[in-house]
PDB file of N, CA, C and O in Angstrom:
ATOM      1  N   UNK A   1     -19.671   5.578  12.176  1.00  0.00           N
ATOM      2  CA  UNK A   1     -18.352   6.130  12.167  1.00  0.00           C
ATOM      3  C   UNK A   1     -17.977   6.444  10.720  1.00  0.00           C
ATOM      4  O   UNK A   1     -18.261   5.679   9.811  1.00  0.00           O
ATOM      5  N   UNK A   2     -17.357   7.562  10.507  1.00  0.00           N
ATOM      6  CA  UNK A   2     -16.876   7.920   9.180  1.00  0.00           C
ATOM      7  C   UNK A   2     -15.345   7.906   9.173  1.00  0.00           C
ATOM      8  O   UNK A   2     -14.700   7.989  10.212  1.00  0.00           O
ATOM      9  N   UNK A   3     -14.819   7.778   7.993  1.00  0.00           N
ATOM     10  CA  UNK A   3     -13.369   7.770   7.811  1.00  0.00           C
ATOM     11  C   UNK A   3     -13.008   9.033   7.037  1.00  0.00           C
ATOM     12  O   UNK A   3     -13.538   9.269   5.946  1.00  0.00           O
ATOM     13  N   UNK A   4     -12.132   9.814   7.593  1.00  0.00           N
ATOM     14  CA  UNK A   4     -11.723  11.050   6.918  1.00  0.00           C
ATOM     15  C   UNK A   4     -10.659  10.753   5.865  1.00  0.00           C
ATOM     16  O   UNK A   4     -10.025   9.690   5.861  1.00  0.00           O
ATOM     17  N   UNK A   5     -10.468  11.705   4.997  1.00  0.00           N
ATOM     18  CA  UNK A   5      -9.419  11.609   3.986  1.00  0.00           C
ATOM     19  C   UNK A   5      -8.063  11.414   4.663  1.00  0.00           C
ATOM     20  O   UNK A   5      -7.269  10.568   4.260  1.00  0.00           O
ATOM     21  N   UNK A   6      -7.824  12.170   5.710  1.00  0.00           N
ATOM     22  CA  UNK A   6      -6.547  12.078   6.422  1.00  0.00           C
ATOM     23  C   UNK A   6      -6.352  10.698   7.043  1.00  0.00           C
ATOM     24  O   UNK A   6      -5.249  10.155   7.034  1.00  0.00           O
ATOM     25  N   UNK A   7      -7.432  10.117   7.587  1.00  0.00           N
ATOM     26  CA  UNK A   7      -7.372   8.764   8.139  1.00  0.00           C
ATOM     27  C   UNK A   7      -7.010   7.753   7.053  1.00  0.00           C
ATOM     28  O   UNK A   7      -6.198   6.852   7.273  1.00  0.00           O
ATOM     29  N   UNK A   8      -7.624   7.904   5.894  1.00  0.00           N
ATOM     30  CA  UNK A   8      -7.373   6.974   4.791  1.00  0.00           C
ATOM     31  C   UNK A   8      -5.923   7.075   4.315  1.00  0.00           C
ATOM     32  O   UNK A   8      -5.266   6.057   4.083  1.00  0.00           O
ATOM     33  N   UNK A   9      -5.413   8.284   4.180  1.00  0.00           N
ATOM     34  CA  UNK A   9      -4.021   8.473   3.764  1.00  0.00           C
ATOM     35  C   UNK A   9      -3.083   7.879   4.810  1.00  0.00           C
ATOM     36  O   UNK A   9      -2.115   7.180   4.473  1.00  0.00           O
ATOM     37  N   UNK A  10      -3.383   8.108   6.064  1.00  0.00           N
ATOM     38  CA  UNK A  10      -2.567   7.553   7.148  1.00  0.00           C
ATOM     39  C   UNK A  10      -2.569   6.020   7.092  1.00  0.00           C
ATOM     40  O   UNK A  10      -1.545   5.380   7.271  1.00  0.00           O
ATOM     41  N   UNK A  11      -3.733   5.427   6.814  1.00  0.00           N
ATOM     42  CA  UNK A  11      -3.831   3.979   6.718  1.00  0.00           C
ATOM     43  C   UNK A  11      -2.992   3.453   5.551  1.00  0.00           C
ATOM     44  O   UNK A  11      -2.268   2.460   5.699  1.00  0.00           O
ATOM     45  N   UNK A  12      -3.086   4.102   4.401  1.00  0.00           N
ATOM     46  CA  UNK A  12      -2.315   3.662   3.234  1.00  0.00           C
ATOM     47  C   UNK A  12      -0.821   3.716   3.547  1.00  0.00           C
ATOM     48  O   UNK A  12      -0.078   2.769   3.258  1.00  0.00           O
ATOM     49  N   UNK A  13      -0.380   4.795   4.153  1.00  0.00           N
ATOM     50  CA  UNK A  13       1.044   4.916   4.517  1.00  0.00           C
ATOM     51  C   UNK A  13       1.461   3.849   5.541  1.00  0.00           C
ATOM     52  O   UNK A  13       2.527   3.251   5.426  1.00  0.00           O
ATOM     53  N   UNK A  14       0.612   3.603   6.519  1.00  0.00           N
ATOM     54  CA  UNK A  14       0.914   2.586   7.530  1.00  0.00           C
ATOM     55  C   UNK A  14       0.976   1.199   6.906  1.00  0.00           C
ATOM     56  O   UNK A  14       1.862   0.397   7.229  1.00  0.00           O
ATOM     57  N   UNK A  15       0.042   0.914   6.014  1.00  0.00           N
ATOM     58  CA  UNK A  15       0.046  -0.377   5.320  1.00  0.00           C
ATOM     59  C   UNK A  15       1.316  -0.531   4.499  1.00  0.00           C
ATOM     60  O   UNK A  15       1.945  -1.596   4.507  1.00  0.00           O
ATOM     61  N   UNK A  16       1.716   0.524   3.809  1.00  0.00           N
ATOM     62  CA  UNK A  16       2.956   0.480   3.021  1.00  0.00           C
ATOM     63  C   UNK A  16       4.157   0.200   3.925  1.00  0.00           C
ATOM     64  O   UNK A  16       5.048  -0.574   3.562  1.00  0.00           O
ATOM     65  N   UNK A  17       4.172   0.799   5.099  1.00  0.00           N
ATOM     66  CA  UNK A  17       5.259   0.559   6.054  1.00  0.00           C
ATOM     67  C   UNK A  17       5.286  -0.898   6.522  1.00  0.00           C
ATOM     68  O   UNK A  17       6.350  -1.510   6.610  1.00  0.00           O
ATOM     69  N   UNK A  18       4.112  -1.448   6.815  1.00  0.00           N
ATOM     70  CA  UNK A  18       4.037  -2.841   7.271  1.00  0.00           C
ATOM     71  C   UNK A  18       4.498  -3.791   6.159  1.00  0.00           C
ATOM     72  O   UNK A  18       5.234  -4.755   6.428  1.00  0.00           O
ATOM     73  N   UNK A  19       4.104  -3.518   4.944  1.00  0.00           N
ATOM     74  CA  UNK A  19       4.548  -4.350   3.817  1.00  0.00           C
ATOM     75  C   UNK A  19       6.065  -4.267   3.684  1.00  0.00           C
ATOM     76  O   UNK A  19       6.742  -5.288   3.522  1.00  0.00           O
ATOM     77  N   UNK A  20       6.618  -3.067   3.753  1.00  0.00           N
ATOM     78  CA  UNK A  20       8.069  -2.898   3.629  1.00  0.00           C
ATOM     79  C   UNK A  20       8.804  -3.658   4.732  1.00  0.00           C
ATOM     80  O   UNK A  20       9.820  -4.317   4.475  1.00  0.00           O
ATOM     81  N   UNK A  21       8.282  -3.581   5.946  1.00  0.00           N
ATOM     82  CA  UNK A  21       8.912  -4.261   7.077  1.00  0.00           C
ATOM     83  C   UNK A  21       8.846  -5.779   6.956  1.00  0.00           C
ATOM     84  O   UNK A  21       9.687  -6.486   7.517  1.00  0.00           O
ATOM     85  N   UNK A  22       7.843  -6.280   6.242  1.00  0.00           N
ATOM     86  CA  UNK A  22       7.616  -7.724   6.179  1.00  0.00           C
ATOM     87  C   UNK A  22       7.821  -8.318   4.790  1.00  0.00           C
ATOM     88  O   UNK A  22       7.425  -9.462   4.542  1.00  0.00           O
ATOM     89  N   UNK A  23       8.463  -7.582   3.887  1.00  0.00           N
ATOM     90  CA  UNK A  23       8.582  -8.075   2.514  1.00  0.00           C
ATOM     91  C   UNK A  23       9.365  -9.378   2.425  1.00  0.00           C
ATOM     92  O   UNK A  23       9.019 -10.258   1.641  1.00  0.00           O
ATOM     93  N   UNK A  24      10.395  -9.536   3.230  1.00  0.00           N
ATOM     94  CA  UNK A  24      11.162 -10.791   3.199  1.00  0.00           C
ATOM     95  C   UNK A  24      10.314 -11.956   3.693  1.00  0.00           C
ATOM     96  O   UNK A  24      10.353 -13.049   3.115  1.00  0.00           O
ATOM     97  N   UNK A  25       9.543 -11.744   4.739  1.00  0.00           N
ATOM     98  CA  UNK A  25       8.667 -12.793   5.267  1.00  0.00           C
ATOM     99  C   UNK A  25       7.597 -13.165   4.249  1.00  0.00           C
ATOM    100  O   UNK A  25       7.328 -14.349   4.015  1.00  0.00           O
ATOM    101  N   UNK A  26       6.974 -12.176   3.623  1.00  0.00           N
ATOM    102  CA  UNK A  26       5.959 -12.446   2.608  1.00  0.00           C
ATOM    103  C   UNK A  26       6.555 -13.204   1.428  1.00  0.00           C
ATOM    104  O   UNK A  26       5.920 -14.104   0.868  1.00  0.00           O
ATOM    105  N   UNK A  27       7.765 -12.852   1.062  1.00  0.00           N
ATOM    106  CA  UNK A  27       8.447 -13.558  -0.027  1.00  0.00           C
ATOM    107  C   UNK A  27       8.751 -14.993   0.380  1.00  0.00           C
ATOM    108  O   UNK A  27       8.596 -15.927  -0.410  1.00  0.00           O
ATOM    109  N   UNK A  28       9.173 -15.181   1.615  1.00  0.00           N
ATOM    110  CA  UNK A  28       9.446 -16.531   2.126  1.00  0.00           C
ATOM    111  C   UNK A  28       8.172 -17.380   2.079  1.00  0.00           C
ATOM    112  O   UNK A  28       8.215 -18.547   1.662  1.00  0.00           O
ATOM    113  N   UNK A  29       7.048 -16.826   2.508  1.00  0.00           N
ATOM    114  CA  UNK A  29       5.789 -17.562   2.451  1.00  0.00           C
ATOM    115  C   UNK A  29       5.450 -17.945   1.016  1.00  0.00           C
ATOM    116  O   UNK A  29       4.989 -19.057   0.746  1.00  0.00           O
ATOM    117  N   UNK A  30       5.672 -17.029   0.102  1.00  0.00           N
ATOM    118  CA  UNK A  30       5.364 -17.265  -1.302  1.00  0.00           C
ATOM    119  C   UNK A  30       6.267 -18.341  -1.900  1.00  0.00           C
ATOM    120  O   UNK A  30       5.874 -19.039  -2.832  1.00  0.00           O
ATOM    121  N   UNK A  31       7.457 -18.496  -1.380  1.00  0.00           N
ATOM    122  CA  UNK A  31       8.397 -19.470  -1.955  1.00  0.00           C
ATOM    123  C   UNK A  31       7.915 -20.906  -1.789  1.00  0.00           C
ATOM    124  O   UNK A  31       8.290 -21.783  -2.566  1.00  0.00           O
ATOM    125  N   UNK A  32       7.051 -21.144  -0.803  1.00  0.00           N
ATOM    126  CA  UNK A  32       6.549 -22.497  -0.592  1.00  0.00           C
ATOM    127  C   UNK A  32       5.587 -22.940  -1.694  1.00  0.00           C
ATOM    128  O   UNK A  32       5.514 -24.126  -2.016  1.00  0.00           O
ATOM    129  N   UNK A  33       4.871 -21.996  -2.292  1.00  0.00           N
ATOM    130  CA  UNK A  33       3.865 -22.369  -3.301  1.00  0.00           C
ATOM    131  C   UNK A  33       3.951 -21.531  -4.575  1.00  0.00           C
ATOM    132  O   UNK A  33       3.194 -21.749  -5.505  1.00  0.00           O
ATOM    133  N   UNK A  34       4.847 -20.569  -4.605  1.00  0.00           N
ATOM    134  CA  UNK A  34       4.903 -19.670  -5.761  1.00  0.00           C
ATOM    135  C   UNK A  34       6.324 -19.441  -6.205  1.00  0.00           C
ATOM    136  O   UNK A  34       7.197 -20.291  -6.035  1.00  0.00           O
ATOM    137  N   UNK A  35       6.547 -18.277  -6.766  1.00  0.00           N
ATOM    138  CA  UNK A  35       7.863 -17.976  -7.333  1.00  0.00           C
ATOM    139  C   UNK A  35       8.690 -17.033  -6.463  1.00  0.00           C
ATOM    140  O   UNK A  35       9.660 -16.442  -6.930  1.00  0.00           O
ATOM    141  N   UNK A  36       8.311 -16.891  -5.203  1.00  0.00           N
ATOM    142  CA  UNK A  36       9.093 -16.150  -4.208  1.00  0.00           C
ATOM    143  C   UNK A  36       9.316 -14.684  -4.578  1.00  0.00           C
ATOM    144  O   UNK A  36      10.421 -14.169  -4.472  1.00  0.00           O
ATOM    145  N   UNK A  37       8.231 -14.037  -4.998  1.00  0.00           N
ATOM    146  CA  UNK A  37       8.363 -12.613  -5.310  1.00  0.00           C
ATOM    147  C   UNK A  37       7.221 -11.765  -4.741  1.00  0.00           C
ATOM    148  O   UNK A  37       7.150 -10.570  -4.983  1.00  0.00           O
ATOM    149  N   UNK A  38       6.352 -12.377  -3.975  1.00  0.00           N
ATOM    150  CA  UNK A  38       5.145 -11.683  -3.509  1.00  0.00           C
ATOM    151  C   UNK A  38       5.467 -10.466  -2.640  1.00  0.00           C
ATOM    152  O   UNK A  38       4.939  -9.377  -2.869  1.00  0.00           O
ATOM    153  N   UNK A  39       6.327 -10.625  -1.650  1.00  0.00           N
ATOM    154  CA  UNK A  39       6.673  -9.505  -0.775  1.00  0.00           C
ATOM    155  C   UNK A  39       7.383  -8.396  -1.515  1.00  0.00           C
ATOM    156  O   UNK A  39       7.114  -7.211  -1.302  1.00  0.00           O
ATOM    157  N   UNK A  40       8.259  -8.780  -2.410  1.00  0.00           N
ATOM    158  CA  UNK A  40       8.991  -7.791  -3.216  1.00  0.00           C
ATOM    159  C   UNK A  40       8.019  -7.005  -4.075  1.00  0.00           C
ATOM    160  O   UNK A  40       8.077  -5.772  -4.145  1.00  0.00           O
ATOM    161  N   UNK A  41       7.094  -7.704  -4.725  1.00  0.00           N
ATOM    162  CA  UNK A  41       6.130  -7.019  -5.600  1.00  0.00           C
ATOM    163  C   UNK A  41       5.131  -6.186  -4.817  1.00  0.00           C
ATOM    164  O   UNK A  41       4.760  -5.091  -5.258  1.00  0.00           O
ATOM    165  N   UNK A  42       4.676  -6.677  -3.664  1.00  0.00           N
ATOM    166  CA  UNK A  42       3.762  -5.869  -2.847  1.00  0.00           C
ATOM    167  C   UNK A  42       4.452  -4.589  -2.383  1.00  0.00           C
ATOM    168  O   UNK A  42       3.847  -3.513  -2.406  1.00  0.00           O
ATOM    169  N   UNK A  43       5.703  -4.710  -1.983  1.00  0.00           N
ATOM    170  CA  UNK A  43       6.446  -3.528  -1.539  1.00  0.00           C
ATOM    171  C   UNK A  43       6.628  -2.541  -2.697  1.00  0.00           C
ATOM    172  O   UNK A  43       6.422  -1.338  -2.523  1.00  0.00           O
ATOM    173  N   UNK A  44       6.981  -3.046  -3.846  1.00  0.00           N
ATOM    174  CA  UNK A  44       7.153  -2.165  -5.009  1.00  0.00           C
ATOM    175  C   UNK A  44       5.848  -1.446  -5.333  1.00  0.00           C
ATOM    176  O   UNK A  44       5.842  -0.237  -5.608  1.00  0.00           O
ATOM    177  N   UNK A  45       4.742  -2.177  -5.288  1.00  0.00           N
ATOM    178  CA  UNK A  45       3.446  -1.565  -5.564  1.00  0.00           C
ATOM    179  C   UNK A  45       3.065  -0.506  -4.551  1.00  0.00           C
ATOM    180  O   UNK A  45       2.603   0.588  -4.896  1.00  0.00           O
ATOM    181  N   UNK A  46       3.270  -0.798  -3.279  1.00  0.00           N
ATOM    182  CA  UNK A  46       2.896   0.162  -2.240  1.00  0.00           C
ATOM    183  C   UNK A  46       3.804   1.385  -2.244  1.00  0.00           C
ATOM    184  O   UNK A  46       3.346   2.495  -1.951  1.00  0.00           O
ATOM    185  N   UNK A  47       5.061   1.224  -2.596  1.00  0.00           N
ATOM    186  CA  UNK A  47       5.938   2.389  -2.709  1.00  0.00           C
ATOM    187  C   UNK A  47       5.482   3.285  -3.861  1.00  0.00           C
ATOM    188  O   UNK A  47       5.527   4.512  -3.761  1.00  0.00           O
ATOM    189  N   UNK A  48       5.020   2.672  -4.943  1.00  0.00           N
ATOM    190  CA  UNK A  48       4.476   3.453  -6.058  1.00  0.00           C
ATOM    191  C   UNK A  48       3.214   4.196  -5.619  1.00  0.00           C
ATOM    192  O   UNK A  48       3.016   5.365  -5.983  1.00  0.00           O
ATOM    193  N   UNK A  49       2.370   3.536  -4.846  1.00  0.00           N
ATOM    194  CA  UNK A  49       1.150   4.173  -4.334  1.00  0.00           C
ATOM    195  C   UNK A  49       1.508   5.384  -3.482  1.00  0.00           C
ATOM    196  O   UNK A  49       0.947   6.474  -3.665  1.00  0.00           O
ATOM    197  N   UNK A  50       2.430   5.208  -2.547  1.00  0.00           N
ATOM    198  CA  UNK A  50       2.816   6.312  -1.660  1.00  0.00           C
ATOM    199  C   UNK A  50       3.322   7.495  -2.487  1.00  0.00           C
ATOM    200  O   UNK A  50       3.009   8.647  -2.182  1.00  0.00           O
ATOM    201  N   UNK A  51       4.059   7.223  -3.542  1.00  0.00           N
ATOM    202  CA  UNK A  51       4.551   8.299  -4.398  1.00  0.00           C
ATOM    203  C   UNK A  51       3.432   9.042  -5.118  1.00  0.00           C
ATOM    204  O   UNK A  51       3.531  10.250  -5.345  1.00  0.00           O
ATOM    205  N   UNK A  52       2.375   8.333  -5.466  1.00  0.00           N
ATOM    206  CA  UNK A  52       1.280   8.960  -6.213  1.00  0.00           C
ATOM    207  C   UNK A  52       0.270   9.687  -5.336  1.00  0.00           C
ATOM    208  O   UNK A  52      -0.401  10.597  -5.808  1.00  0.00           O
ATOM    209  N   UNK A  53       0.123   9.285  -4.085  1.00  0.00           N
ATOM    210  CA  UNK A  53      -0.932   9.901  -3.282  1.00  0.00           C
ATOM    211  C   UNK A  53      -0.584  11.322  -2.860  1.00  0.00           C
ATOM    212  O   UNK A  53      -1.459  12.058  -2.422  1.00  0.00           O
ATOM    213  N   UNK A  54       0.650  11.710  -3.016  1.00  0.00           N
ATOM    214  CA  UNK A  54       1.049  13.082  -2.672  1.00  0.00           C
ATOM    215  C   UNK A  54       0.278  14.121  -3.475  1.00  0.00           C
ATOM    216  O   UNK A  54      -0.019  15.189  -2.978  1.00  0.00           O
ATOM    217  N   UNK A  55      -0.036  13.802  -4.721  1.00  0.00           N
ATOM    218  CA  UNK A  55      -0.666  14.779  -5.598  1.00  0.00           C
ATOM    219  C   UNK A  55      -2.177  14.804  -5.549  1.00  0.00           C
ATOM    220  O   UNK A  55      -2.806  15.563  -6.285  1.00  0.00           O
ATOM    221  N   UNK A  56      -2.786  14.017  -4.712  1.00  0.00           N
ATOM    222  CA  UNK A  56      -4.247  13.960  -4.651  1.00  0.00           C
ATOM    223  C   UNK A  56      -4.764  15.113  -3.795  1.00  0.00           C
ATOM    224  O   UNK A  56      -4.286  15.323  -2.682  1.00  0.00           O
ATOM    225  N   UNK A  57      -5.727  15.859  -4.321  1.00  0.00           N
ATOM    226  CA  UNK A  57      -6.276  16.979  -3.541  1.00  0.00           C
ATOM    227  C   UNK A  57      -6.844  16.506  -2.210  1.00  0.00           C
ATOM    228  O   UNK A  57      -7.504  15.458  -2.143  1.00  0.00           O
ATOM    229  N   UNK A  58      -6.590  17.262  -1.173  1.00  0.00           N
ATOM    230  CA  UNK A  58      -7.073  16.939   0.159  1.00  0.00           C
ATOM    231  C   UNK A  58      -8.587  16.805   0.150  1.00  0.00           C
ATOM    232  O   UNK A  58      -9.291  17.673  -0.363  1.00  0.00           O
ATOM    233  N   UNK A  59      -9.076  15.728   0.701  1.00  0.00           N
ATOM    234  CA  UNK A  59     -10.510  15.516   0.805  1.00  0.00           C
ATOM    235  C   UNK A  59     -11.098  14.651  -0.285  1.00  0.00           C
ATOM    236  O   UNK A  59     -12.239  14.203  -0.178  1.00  0.00           O
ATOM    237  N   UNK A  60     -10.352  14.373  -1.349  1.00  0.00           N
ATOM    238  CA  UNK A  60     -10.879  13.590  -2.471  1.00  0.00           C
ATOM    239  C   UNK A  60     -10.626  12.105  -2.224  1.00  0.00           C
ATOM    240  O   UNK A  60      -9.771  11.486  -2.845  1.00  0.00           O
ATOM    241  N   UNK A  61     -11.388  11.537  -1.300  1.00  0.00           N
ATOM    242  CA  UNK A  61     -11.162  10.152  -0.881  1.00  0.00           C
ATOM    243  C   UNK A  61     -11.455   9.158  -2.006  1.00  0.00           C
ATOM    244  O   UNK A  61     -10.794   8.130  -2.119  1.00  0.00           O
ATOM    245  N   UNK A  62     -12.415   9.482  -2.860  1.00  0.00           N
ATOM    246  CA  UNK A  62     -12.700   8.610  -4.001  1.00  0.00           C
ATOM    247  C   UNK A  62     -11.500   8.505  -4.925  1.00  0.00           C
ATOM    248  O   UNK A  62     -11.136   7.420  -5.378  1.00  0.00           O
ATOM    249  N   UNK A  63     -10.881   9.629  -5.184  1.00  0.00           N
ATOM    250  CA  UNK A  63      -9.689   9.655  -6.031  1.00  0.00           C
ATOM    251  C   UNK A  63      -8.530   8.935  -5.350  1.00  0.00           C
ATOM    252  O   UNK A  63      -7.725   8.271  -6.004  1.00  0.00           O
ATOM    253  N   UNK A  64      -8.448   9.050  -4.025  1.00  0.00           N
ATOM    254  CA  UNK A  64      -7.405   8.339  -3.283  1.00  0.00           C
ATOM    255  C   UNK A  64      -7.516   6.842  -3.526  1.00  0.00           C
ATOM    256  O   UNK A  64      -6.549   6.201  -3.925  1.00  0.00           O
ATOM    257  N   UNK A  65      -8.701   6.275  -3.295  1.00  0.00           N
ATOM    258  CA  UNK A  65      -8.853   4.829  -3.448  1.00  0.00           C
ATOM    259  C   UNK A  65      -8.731   4.393  -4.896  1.00  0.00           C
ATOM    260  O   UNK A  65      -8.209   3.315  -5.177  1.00  0.00           O
ATOM    261  N   UNK A  66      -9.184   5.219  -5.816  1.00  0.00           N
ATOM    262  CA  UNK A  66      -9.029   4.887  -7.236  1.00  0.00           C
ATOM    263  C   UNK A  66      -7.541   4.858  -7.592  1.00  0.00           C
ATOM    264  O   UNK A  66      -7.093   3.950  -8.298  1.00  0.00           O
ATOM    265  N   UNK A  67      -6.774   5.811  -7.098  1.00  0.00           N
ATOM    266  CA  UNK A  67      -5.344   5.856  -7.353  1.00  0.00           C
ATOM    267  C   UNK A  67      -4.647   4.620  -6.783  1.00  0.00           C
ATOM    268  O   UNK A  67      -3.791   4.015  -7.447  1.00  0.00           O
ATOM    269  N   UNK A  68      -5.029   4.242  -5.567  1.00  0.00           N
ATOM    270  CA  UNK A  68      -4.437   3.045  -4.949  1.00  0.00           C
ATOM    271  C   UNK A  68      -4.731   1.828  -5.830  1.00  0.00           C
ATOM    272  O   UNK A  68      -3.832   1.060  -6.199  1.00  0.00           O
ATOM    273  N   UNK A  69      -5.986   1.643  -6.180  1.00  0.00           N
ATOM    274  CA  UNK A  69      -6.379   0.484  -6.986  1.00  0.00           C
ATOM    275  C   UNK A  69      -5.731   0.445  -8.353  1.00  0.00           C
ATOM    276  O   UNK A  69      -5.231  -0.602  -8.777  1.00  0.00           O
ATOM    277  N   UNK A  70      -5.731   1.558  -9.039  1.00  0.00           N
ATOM    278  CA  UNK A  70      -5.156   1.597 -10.377  1.00  0.00           C
ATOM    279  C   UNK A  70      -3.640   1.431 -10.351  1.00  0.00           C
ATOM    280  O   UNK A  70      -3.056   0.853 -11.271  1.00  0.00           O
ATOM    281  N   UNK A  71      -3.005   1.922  -9.325  1.00  0.00           N
ATOM    282  CA  UNK A  71      -1.556   1.791  -9.220  1.00  0.00           C
ATOM    283  C   UNK A  71      -1.160   0.341  -8.948  1.00  0.00           C
ATOM    284  O   UNK A  71      -0.223  -0.181  -9.544  1.00  0.00           O
ATOM    285  N   UNK A  72      -1.912  -0.304  -8.069  1.00  0.00           N
ATOM    286  CA  UNK A  72      -1.612  -1.705  -7.775  1.00  0.00           C
ATOM    287  C   UNK A  72      -2.004  -2.600  -8.922  1.00  0.00           C
ATOM    288  O   UNK A  72      -1.360  -3.564  -9.217  1.00  0.00           O
TER     289      UNK A  72
END
């Protein structure tokens, strides 16, 4: 099975949506052992990713994943 560029972009957007929907829960989990900012920071990072993937040429899946990684 192969993954198309469009599939990868759809996955990144869906993941960003799930993080946004669960940021309070993720932060709550982090408060037990950390500084209670994990969900907030994950959401901020994924929103930045979504903003950057708009400019990636269609089909350049390597650049897509590099952009995701470097942004996070």
